[in-house]
Amino acid sequence: MSKKAAFITALILAGGLFSGFRALKQSTAVVPCANSGQCNATPKLEADNSMSGTFMGQVVTPPSVDLSAHAPKNVLGEETGVGEKHIYVDLATQTLTAYQGSTLFMTATVSTGKWNPTPPGDYTIWVKLRATRMSGGEGADAYDLPNVPWVMFFYNDHVSKGDGYSLHGAYWHDNFGHPMSHGCVNMRQVDAEKLYNWVGPEGSSNIIYADTVNTGTKVTIR
Amino acid sequence: MKRLTTAAVLFVFAGFVLAGTSTGNAPLAPKIAFVAAPSPTPSATPSPTPAPVVTSQESPDGSTTATLTRTGDVTTLAVKNTVIYTAHTGSVTVLSLPANTWSPNNKYLFIKEVNPVVTTYLVMKGDGTPFGKDLPSLDVASYFAANYPGATITEVTGWASPYLLVVNIKNAAGAKQSLWFDITSHHFIPLAEYFN
């Protein structure tokens, strides 16, 4: 092989190695936990009506949650059309749309990640909880929020279940349409409740895990 | 004979005269100038009442609703069908109800007022009670102008907490900046980050 050919071959190989390394690095990039207080913890169904919450140094009053009284409005989920259910979150416009097949179920303004960006990707909901506690942040953006309502945790190959990303109701702010979270998708409580009662996995319990039969709804975040 | 000839000539002559003055077969009509009867003085008819323009915003927890209704030059703000604010806005001032009007605790709400001179945001209590004596609402732009000369509010986007409004501004140097407006103290709190 001439020197020139060898040089060109080496350049090509170097370029290929660089691209491969870069792709590998992106695919294994560590995603921070959405709620550092519950990082890698099993989601816990929890409601404490005696506690106040704090968000950005402000005291907030959580909604009262009665776990014994809750029953989903539609035990089997609300059917609005034919086909698979799918949720789309648009990070640029801070909007959520939900479809069943080609039939629109709902649209809503949301608040995605500000202090930690909400990672784009294609996800599946793996568990729903009527309410749970979320805490994390640090310094000025620290928070400790009991009774976070209508929680739908999602995951994929790059964002694990333990990272704790979810769609859920948010009672501590009303600035929807603008990023306000630590990675989760915040929704108005009425919107989160409506979505929660529609998505899979379906059921009447206050905590519902998806399985191969009772599958979780897909979520696409772009 | 002579008399008959004279009568015949007179008869023919009369016939020519009549023919010259008649118009077709129509009988002769007297020349009367018809004067149109004067029109009745039009009474002042009221302009039709414009259809009201209504916008509503449900609170994030769905427990209450604010409704802004504009009928002509009058705008009212109602909470659960109780009017808490009325403004005679004229035709150049427009009030609107932002999507994030409700505070997270449902106790406060804000409306946007736009006129050719200034845009401001008025904060009100959801039950219609005043903030203080002669203080039915908080005019965010007034407080802002007193504290940030040379700067402009670009948008009040919503509530960061039950008592803090997110106020995005362009500061005196022209840079984007976010503040909180504390409705309890009427003070602005500069933020380290911009809330886009």
GROMACS .gro file of C-alpha atoms in nm:
model
  418
    1MET     CA    1   0.000   0.000   0.000
    2SER     CA    2   0.139   0.338  -0.093
    3LYS     CA    3   0.201   0.597   0.176
    4LYS     CA    4  -0.083   0.810   0.041
    5ALA     CA    5  -0.334   0.526   0.052
    6ALA     CA    6  -0.224   0.430   0.400
    7PHE     CA    7  -0.268   0.786   0.518
    8ILE     CA    8  -0.619   0.808   0.373
    9THR     CA    9  -0.714   0.475   0.525
   10ALA     CA   10  -0.590   0.587   0.862
   11LEU     CA   11  -0.793   0.905   0.839
   12ILE     CA   12  -1.108   0.710   0.757
   13LEU     CA   13  -1.052   0.468   1.042
   14ALA     CA   14  -0.989   0.753   1.284
   15GLY     CA   15  -1.308   0.926   1.175
   16GLY     CA   16  -1.507   0.609   1.218
   17LEU     CA   17  -1.366   0.545   1.562
   18PHE     CA   18  -1.439   0.901   1.669
   19SER     CA   19  -1.801   0.886   1.550
   20GLY     CA   20  -1.853   0.551   1.715
   21PHE     CA   21  -1.710   0.672   2.042
   22ARG     CA   22  -1.926   0.982   2.031
   23ALA     CA   23  -2.244   0.781   1.966
   24LEU     CA   24  -2.156   0.545   2.247
   25LYS     CA   25  -2.097   0.835   2.483
   26GLN     CA   26  -2.435   0.989   2.397
   27SER     CA   27  -2.622   0.664   2.438
   28THR     CA   28  -2.477   0.602   2.782
   29ALA     CA   29  -2.499   0.964   2.902
   30VAL     CA   30  -2.610   0.969   3.262
   31VAL     CA   31  -2.952   1.121   3.310
   32PRO     CA   32  -2.993   1.285   3.650
   33CYS     CA   33  -3.277   1.168   3.868
   34ALA     CA   34  -3.588   1.382   3.832
   35ASN     CA   35  -3.631   1.393   4.210
   36SER     CA   36  -3.302   1.349   4.391
   37GLY     CA   37  -3.489   1.268   4.712
   38GLN     CA   38  -3.634   0.954   4.557
   39CYS     CA   39  -3.349   0.862   4.325
   40ASN     CA   40  -3.347   0.488   4.247
   41ALA     CA   41  -3.621   0.432   4.503
   42THR     CA   42  -3.930   0.226   4.434
   43PRO     CA   43  -4.224   0.462   4.377
   44LYS     CA   44  -4.427   0.483   4.694
   45LEU     CA   45  -4.797   0.543   4.714
   46GLU     CA   46  -4.813   0.811   4.979
   47ALA     CA   47  -5.050   1.082   5.095
   48ASP     CA   48  -5.007   1.292   5.410
   49ASN     CA   49  -5.275   1.552   5.457
   50SER     CA   50  -5.105   1.703   5.762
   51MET     CA   51  -4.793   1.820   5.584
   52SER     CA   52  -4.715   2.142   5.406
   53GLY     CA   53  -4.483   2.148   5.112
   54THR     CA   54  -4.200   2.378   5.015
   55PHE     CA   55  -4.101   2.492   4.668
   56MET     CA   56  -3.834   2.751   4.598
   57GLY     CA   57  -3.843   2.869   4.956
   58GLN     CA   58  -4.220   2.910   4.956
   59VAL     CA   59  -4.463   2.717   5.173
   60VAL     CA   60  -4.737   2.551   4.972
   61THR     CA   61  -5.050   2.369   5.081
   62PRO     CA   62  -5.093   2.029   4.914
   63PRO     CA   63  -5.435   1.910   4.801
   64SER     CA   64  -5.605   1.672   5.036
   65VAL     CA   65  -5.588   1.315   4.908
   66ASP     CA   66  -5.809   1.039   5.043
   67LEU     CA   67  -5.657   0.712   4.926
   68SER     CA   68  -5.940   0.509   5.073
   69ALA     CA   69  -6.204   0.697   4.879
   70HIS     CA   70  -6.036   0.721   4.543
   71ALA     CA   71  -6.179   0.525   4.258
   72PRO     CA   72  -6.088   0.604   3.901
   73LYS     CA   73  -6.376   0.750   3.706
   74ASN     CA   74  -6.324   0.489   3.438
   75VAL     CA   75  -6.201   0.159   3.580
   76LEU     CA   76  -6.113   0.025   3.238
   77GLY     CA   77  -5.985   0.357   3.105
   78GLU     CA   78  -6.175   0.595   2.885
   79GLU     CA   79  -6.201   0.476   2.528
   80THR     CA   80  -6.215   0.756   2.277
   81GLY     CA   81  -6.141   0.584   1.952
   82VAL     CA   82  -5.978   0.293   1.784
   83GLY     CA   83  -5.611   0.224   1.804
   84GLU     CA   84  -5.323   0.262   2.037
   85LYS     CA   85  -5.309   0.541   2.293
   86HIS     CA   86  -5.011   0.773   2.266
   87ILE     CA   87  -4.899   1.087   2.446
   88TYR     CA   88  -4.684   1.353   2.282
   89VAL     CA   89  -4.501   1.624   2.473
   90ASP     CA   90  -4.360   1.917   2.276
   91LEU     CA   91  -4.076   2.076   2.471
   92ALA     CA   92  -4.061   2.383   2.248
   93THR     CA   93  -4.426   2.478   2.289
   94GLN     CA   94  -4.472   2.320   2.635
   95THR     CA   95  -4.781   2.138   2.519
   96LEU     CA   96  -4.909   1.786   2.557
   97THR     CA   97  -5.141   1.608   2.320
   98ALA     CA   98  -5.291   1.265   2.366
   99TYR     CA   99  -5.431   1.049   2.090
  100GLN     CA  100  -5.601   0.718   2.056
  101GLY     CA  101  -5.523   0.613   1.703
  102SER     CA  102  -5.589   0.930   1.508
  103THR     CA  103  -5.852   1.056   1.750
  104LEU     CA  104  -5.743   1.344   1.970
  105PHE     CA  105  -5.825   1.284   2.335
  106MET     CA  106  -5.689   1.600   2.493
  107THR     CA  107  -5.442   1.885   2.472
  108ALA     CA  108  -5.288   2.069   2.764
  109THR     CA  109  -5.018   2.317   2.845
  110VAL     CA  110  -4.746   2.172   3.066
  111SER     CA  111  -4.425   2.270   3.239
  112THR     CA  112  -4.120   2.057   3.165
  113GLY     CA  113  -3.769   2.068   3.303
  114LYS     CA  114  -3.601   2.394   3.392
  115TRP     CA  115  -3.332   2.300   3.647
  116ASN     CA  116  -3.290   1.957   3.486
  117PRO     CA  117  -3.408   1.928   3.127
  118THR     CA  118  -3.678   1.675   3.052
  119PRO     CA  119  -3.494   1.422   2.832
  120PRO     CA  120  -3.638   1.378   2.483
  121GLY     CA  121  -3.718   1.024   2.380
  122ASP     CA  122  -3.977   0.753   2.336
  123TYR     CA  123  -4.101   0.610   2.662
  124THR     CA  124  -4.353   0.376   2.817
  125ILE     CA  125  -4.552   0.435   3.133
  126TRP     CA  126  -4.466   0.160   3.377
  127VAL     CA  127  -4.659   0.253   3.691
  128LYS     CA  128  -4.932   0.493   3.796
  129LEU     CA  129  -4.975   0.625   4.151
  130ARG     CA  130  -5.265   0.824   4.286
  131ALA     CA  131  -5.023   1.036   4.492
  132THR     CA  132  -4.667   1.035   4.611
  133ARG     CA  133  -4.405   1.256   4.769
  134MET     CA  134  -4.136   1.426   4.561
  135SER     CA  135  -3.832   1.609   4.692
  136GLY     CA  136  -3.500   1.730   4.560
  137GLY     CA  137  -3.328   2.031   4.416
  138GLU     CA  138  -3.079   2.232   4.615
  139GLY     CA  139  -3.039   2.579   4.745
  140ALA     CA  140  -3.288   2.820   4.600
  141ASP     CA  141  -3.465   2.554   4.395
  142ALA     CA  142  -3.501   2.295   4.670
  143TYR     CA  143  -3.843   2.138   4.711
  144ASP     CA  144  -4.029   1.890   4.928
  145LEU     CA  145  -4.379   1.822   4.804
  146PRO     CA  146  -4.621   1.575   4.961
  147ASN     CA  147  -4.936   1.459   4.789
  148VAL     CA  148  -4.815   1.509   4.434
  149PRO     CA  149  -5.125   1.387   4.251
  150TRP     CA  150  -5.195   1.168   3.946
  151VAL     CA  151  -4.841   1.041   3.885
  152MET     CA  152  -4.751   0.843   3.572
  153PHE     CA  153  -4.387   0.723   3.573
  154PHE     CA  154  -4.223   0.648   3.238
  155TYR     CA  155  -3.894   0.496   3.126
  156ASN     CA  156  -3.692   0.370   2.834
  157ASP     CA  157  -3.353   0.210   2.773
  158HIS     CA  158  -3.169   0.531   2.857
  159VAL     CA  159  -3.392   0.675   3.129
  160SER     CA  160  -3.438   0.403   3.387
  161LYS     CA  161  -3.732   0.348   3.618
  162GLY     CA  162  -3.513   0.457   3.906
  163ASP     CA  163  -3.455   0.798   3.749
  164GLY     CA  164  -3.811   0.882   3.846
  165TYR     CA  165  -3.938   1.079   3.546
  166SER     CA  166  -4.313   1.117   3.531
  167LEU     CA  167  -4.614   1.310   3.418
  168HIS     CA  168  -4.804   1.441   3.717
  169GLY     CA  169  -5.025   1.712   3.860
  170ALA     CA  170  -4.856   2.017   4.009
  171TYR     CA  171  -5.026   2.222   4.280
  172TRP     CA  172  -4.736   2.451   4.377
  173HIS     CA  173  -4.722   2.677   4.074
  174ASP     CA  174  -4.944   2.801   3.795
  175ASN     CA  175  -4.694   2.891   3.529
  176PHE     CA  176  -4.784   2.628   3.273
  177GLY     CA  177  -4.655   2.684   2.926
  178HIS     CA  178  -4.312   2.761   3.075
  179PRO     CA  179  -4.045   2.520   3.208
  180MET     CA  180  -4.080   2.493   3.586
  181SER     CA  181  -3.971   2.142   3.688
  182HIS     CA  182  -3.664   1.937   3.768
  183GLY     CA  183  -3.732   1.707   3.474
  184CYS     CA  184  -4.085   1.578   3.516
  185VAL     CA  185  -4.377   1.695   3.307
  186ASN     CA  186  -4.593   1.911   3.533
  187MET     CA  187  -4.958   1.940   3.448
  188ARG     CA  188  -5.258   2.129   3.584
  189GLN     CA  189  -5.428   1.898   3.832
  190VAL     CA  190  -5.747   1.873   3.629
  191ASP     CA  191  -5.547   1.781   3.319
  192ALA     CA  192  -5.333   1.526   3.503
  193GLU     CA  193  -5.639   1.359   3.651
  194LYS     CA  194  -5.803   1.334   3.311
  195LEU     CA  195  -5.491   1.186   3.155
  196TYR     CA  196  -5.431   0.950   3.448
  197ASN     CA  197  -5.778   0.799   3.413
  198TRP     CA  198  -5.722   0.742   3.042
  199VAL     CA  199  -5.369   0.600   3.012
  200GLY     CA  200  -5.255   0.245   3.059
  201PRO     CA  201  -5.191   0.054   3.269
  202GLU     CA  202  -5.559   0.044   3.353
  203GLY     CA  203  -5.719  -0.053   3.680
  204SER     CA  204  -5.896   0.057   3.995
  205SER     CA  205  -5.611   0.051   4.245
  206ASN     CA  206  -5.427   0.356   4.365
  207ILE     CA  207  -5.104   0.204   4.239
  208ILE     CA  208  -5.106   0.014   3.912
  209TYR     CA  209  -4.809  -0.155   3.748
  210ALA     CA  210  -4.794  -0.227   3.377
  211ASP     CA  211  -4.732  -0.581   3.260
  212THR     CA  212  -4.737  -0.773   2.935
  213VAL     CA  213  -5.117  -0.782   2.935
  214ASN     CA  214  -5.200  -0.449   3.096
  215THR     CA  215  -4.949  -0.237   2.910
  216GLY     CA  216  -4.839   0.117   2.969
  217THR     CA  217  -4.917   0.395   2.725
  218LYS     CA  218  -4.638   0.527   2.505
  219VAL     CA  219  -4.503   0.875   2.561
  220THR     CA  220  -4.300   1.065   2.302
  221ILE     CA  221  -4.110   1.371   2.417
  222ARG     CA  222  -3.946   1.599   2.161
  223MET     CA  223 -12.564   7.434  -4.672
  224LYS     CA  224 -12.347   7.722  -4.583
  225ARG     CA  225 -12.420   7.660  -4.209
  226LEU     CA  226 -12.333   7.293  -4.243
  227THR     CA  227 -12.004   7.376  -4.409
  228THR     CA  228 -11.915   7.621  -4.129
  229ALA     CA  229 -12.008   7.367  -3.859
  230ALA     CA  230 -11.801   7.100  -4.031
  231VAL     CA  231 -11.498   7.331  -4.053
  232LEU     CA  232 -11.535   7.424  -3.684
  233PHE     CA  233 -11.571   7.059  -3.591
  234VAL     CA  234 -11.255   6.963  -3.781
  235PHE     CA  235 -11.069   7.259  -3.633
  236ALA     CA  236 -11.169   7.154  -3.277
  237GLY     CA  237 -11.053   6.802  -3.353
  238PHE     CA  238 -10.704   6.930  -3.456
  239VAL     CA  239 -10.684   7.138  -3.143
  240LEU     CA  240 -10.768   6.843  -2.926
  241ALA     CA  241 -10.529   6.614  -3.112
  242GLY     CA  242 -10.244   6.864  -3.067
  243THR     CA  243 -10.280   6.873  -2.695
  244SER     CA  244 -10.348   6.514  -2.619
  245THR     CA  245 -10.075   6.265  -2.545
  246GLY     CA  246 -10.156   5.943  -2.708
  247ASN     CA  247 -10.477   5.803  -2.586
  248ALA     CA  248 -10.433   5.925  -2.235
  249PRO     CA  249 -10.685   6.169  -2.111
  250LEU     CA  250 -10.556   6.511  -2.041
  251ALA     CA  251 -10.426   6.532  -1.689
  252PRO     CA  252 -10.419   6.849  -1.496
  253LYS     CA  253 -10.067   6.980  -1.449
  254ILE     CA  254 -10.027   6.955  -1.086
  255ALA     CA  255  -9.687   6.946  -0.934
  256PHE     CA  256  -9.688   6.681  -0.678
  257VAL     CA  257  -9.486   6.776  -0.380
  258ALA     CA  258  -9.357   6.482  -0.194
  259ALA     CA  259  -9.481   6.469   0.157
  260PRO     CA  260  -9.205   6.560   0.397
  261SER     CA  261  -9.029   6.256   0.541
  262PRO     CA  262  -9.099   6.198   0.903
  263THR     CA  263  -8.809   6.305   1.122
  264PRO     CA  264  -8.613   5.988   1.191
  265SER     CA  265  -8.619   5.906   1.557
  266ALA     CA  266  -8.288   5.816   1.724
  267THR     CA  267  -8.277   5.439   1.696
  268PRO     CA  268  -8.048   5.279   1.946
  269SER     CA  269  -7.749   5.093   1.812
  270PRO     CA  270  -7.787   4.724   1.858
  271THR     CA  271  -7.619   4.602   2.175
  272PRO     CA  272  -7.293   4.430   2.079
  273ALA     CA  273  -7.274   4.066   2.158
  274PRO     CA  274  -7.074   4.006   2.475
  275VAL     CA  275  -6.730   3.858   2.438
  276VAL     CA  276  -6.668   3.602   2.711
  277THR     CA  277  -6.351   3.425   2.817
  278SER     CA  278  -6.315   3.189   3.110
  279GLN     CA  279  -6.028   3.029   3.294
  280GLU     CA  280  -6.074   2.734   3.523
  281SER     CA  281  -5.843   2.713   3.823
  282PRO     CA  282  -5.574   2.442   3.795
  283ASP     CA  283  -5.757   2.219   4.042
  284GLY     CA  284  -6.089   2.275   3.868
  285SER     CA  285  -6.261   2.408   4.179
  286THR     CA  286  -6.345   2.755   4.051
  287THR     CA  287  -6.375   2.959   3.732
  288ALA     CA  288  -6.304   3.319   3.643
  289THR     CA  289  -6.507   3.477   3.363
  290LEU     CA  290  -6.421   3.799   3.183
  291THR     CA  291  -6.711   3.950   2.989
  292ARG     CA  292  -6.683   4.249   2.758
  293THR     CA  293  -7.005   4.411   2.642
  294GLY     CA  294  -6.938   4.724   2.446
  295ASP     CA  295  -6.723   4.947   2.660
  296VAL     CA  296  -6.789   4.766   2.987
  297THR     CA  297  -6.582   4.471   3.108
  298THR     CA  298  -6.662   4.266   3.413
  299LEU     CA  299  -6.467   3.997   3.592
  300ALA     CA  300  -6.669   3.737   3.778
  301VAL     CA  301  -6.575   3.446   3.998
  302LYS     CA  302  -6.839   3.177   4.027
  303ASN     CA  303  -7.093   3.416   3.877
  304THR     CA  304  -7.019   3.690   4.131
  305VAL     CA  305  -6.882   4.007   3.973
  306ILE     CA  306  -6.568   4.118   4.153
  307TYR     CA  307  -6.448   4.386   3.913
  308THR     CA  308  -6.606   4.621   3.663
  309ALA     CA  309  -6.425   4.853   3.426
  310HIS     CA  310  -6.553   5.108   3.177
  311THR     CA  311  -6.275   5.053   2.934
  312GLY     CA  312  -6.374   5.250   2.627
  313SER     CA  313  -6.278   5.125   2.288
  314VAL     CA  314  -5.900   5.147   2.312
  315THR     CA  315  -5.840   4.958   2.635
  316VAL     CA  316  -5.856   4.581   2.622
  317LEU     CA  317  -5.866   4.352   2.922
  318SER     CA  318  -5.780   3.985   2.891
  319LEU     CA  319  -5.770   3.681   3.116
  320PRO     CA  320  -5.435   3.498   3.095
  321ALA     CA  321  -5.430   3.119   3.101
  322ASN     CA  322  -5.234   3.119   3.428
  323THR     CA  323  -5.458   3.378   3.591
  324TRP     CA  324  -5.524   3.178   3.907
  325SER     CA  325  -5.278   3.157   4.195
  326PRO     CA  326  -5.206   2.796   4.295
  327ASN     CA  327  -5.416   2.838   4.611
  328ASN     CA  328  -5.708   2.984   4.410
  329LYS     CA  329  -5.713   3.298   4.627
  330TYR     CA  330  -5.581   3.546   4.372
  331LEU     CA  331  -5.602   3.609   4.002
  332PHE     CA  332  -5.462   3.860   3.758
  333ILE     CA  333  -5.586   4.020   3.440
  334LYS     CA  334  -5.394   4.198   3.165
  335GLU     CA  335  -5.488   4.552   3.066
  336VAL     CA  336  -5.359   4.693   2.738
  337ASN     CA  337  -5.408   5.050   2.623
  338PRO     CA  338  -5.207   5.275   2.389
  339VAL     CA  339  -5.011   5.419   2.679
  340VAL     CA  340  -4.924   5.124   2.900
  341THR     CA  341  -4.973   4.754   2.952
  342THR     CA  342  -5.031   4.648   3.307
  343TYR     CA  343  -5.144   4.353   3.510
  344LEU     CA  344  -5.401   4.390   3.783
  345VAL     CA  345  -5.400   4.142   4.069
  346MET     CA  346  -5.723   4.087   4.255
  347LYS     CA  347  -5.850   3.869   4.533
  348GLY     CA  348  -6.077   3.594   4.414
  349ASP     CA  349  -6.344   3.687   4.667
  350GLY     CA  350  -6.350   4.047   4.549
  351THR     CA  351  -6.231   4.197   4.878
  352PRO     CA  352  -5.974   4.476   4.853
  353PHE     CA  353  -5.609   4.446   4.944
  354GLY     CA  354  -5.648   4.747   5.167
  355LYS     CA  355  -5.822   5.079   5.207
  356ASP     CA  356  -5.860   5.227   4.860
  357LEU     CA  357  -5.665   4.934   4.721
  358PRO     CA  358  -5.905   4.711   4.530
  359SER     CA  359  -5.629   4.566   4.316
  360LEU     CA  360  -5.254   4.570   4.276
  361ASP     CA  361  -5.128   4.742   3.962
  362VAL     CA  362  -4.805   4.558   3.886
  363ALA     CA  363  -4.684   4.812   3.629
  364SER     CA  364  -4.719   5.098   3.877
  365TYR     CA  365  -4.506   4.922   4.137
  366PHE     CA  366  -4.259   4.825   3.866
  367ALA     CA  367  -4.222   5.173   3.724
  368ALA     CA  368  -4.147   5.309   4.069
  369ASN     CA  369  -3.869   5.056   4.124
  370TYR     CA  370  -3.723   4.992   3.780
  371PRO     CA  371  -3.698   5.317   3.585
  372GLY     CA  372  -3.595   5.262   3.227
  373ALA     CA  373  -3.702   4.897   3.229
  374THR     CA  374  -4.013   4.746   3.074
  375ILE     CA  375  -4.231   4.449   3.161
  376THR     CA  376  -4.243   4.209   2.868
  377GLU     CA  377  -4.485   3.961   3.024
  378VAL     CA  378  -4.629   3.836   3.349
  379THR     CA  379  -4.644   3.465   3.273
  380GLY     CA  380  -4.806   3.318   3.582
  381TRP     CA  381  -4.751   3.221   3.943
  382ALA     CA  382  -4.430   3.067   4.080
  383SER     CA  383  -4.605   3.010   4.413
  384PRO     CA  384  -4.929   3.114   4.584
  385TYR     CA  385  -4.799   3.469   4.637
  386LEU     CA  386  -4.532   3.522   4.371
  387LEU     CA  387  -4.598   3.634   4.016
  388VAL     CA  388  -4.335   3.562   3.751
  389VAL     CA  389  -4.255   3.893   3.581
  390ASN     CA  390  -4.032   3.891   3.275
  391ILE     CA  391  -3.874   4.222   3.191
  392LYS     CA  392  -3.625   4.397   2.972
  393ASN     CA  393  -3.401   4.581   3.212
  394ALA     CA  394  -3.258   4.927   3.163
  395ALA     CA  395  -2.962   4.778   2.977
  396GLY     CA  396  -3.197   4.597   2.740
  397ALA     CA  397  -3.125   4.251   2.876
  398LYS     CA  398  -3.392   3.991   2.955
  399GLN     CA  399  -3.447   3.931   3.323
  400SER     CA  400  -3.704   3.763   3.545
  401LEU     CA  401  -3.839   3.890   3.872
  402TRP     CA  402  -4.091   3.773   4.122
  403PHE     CA  403  -4.357   4.016   4.234
  404ASP     CA  404  -4.456   3.938   4.590
  405ILE     CA  405  -4.821   4.032   4.625
  406THR     CA  406  -4.799   4.036   5.003
  407SER     CA  407  -4.512   4.285   5.029
  408HIS     CA  408  -4.556   4.452   4.687
  409HIS     CA  409  -4.183   4.406   4.634
  410PHE     CA  410  -3.994   4.268   4.337
  411ILE     CA  411  -3.735   3.996   4.384
  412PRO     CA  412  -3.469   3.967   4.111
  413LEU     CA  413  -3.399   3.611   4.001
  414ALA     CA  414  -3.073   3.456   3.896
  415GLU     CA  415  -3.239   3.271   3.610
  416TYR     CA  416  -3.464   3.381   3.329
  417PHE     CA  417  -3.802   3.208   3.331
  418ASN     CA  418  -3.867   3.174   2.960
   0.00000   0.00000   0.00000
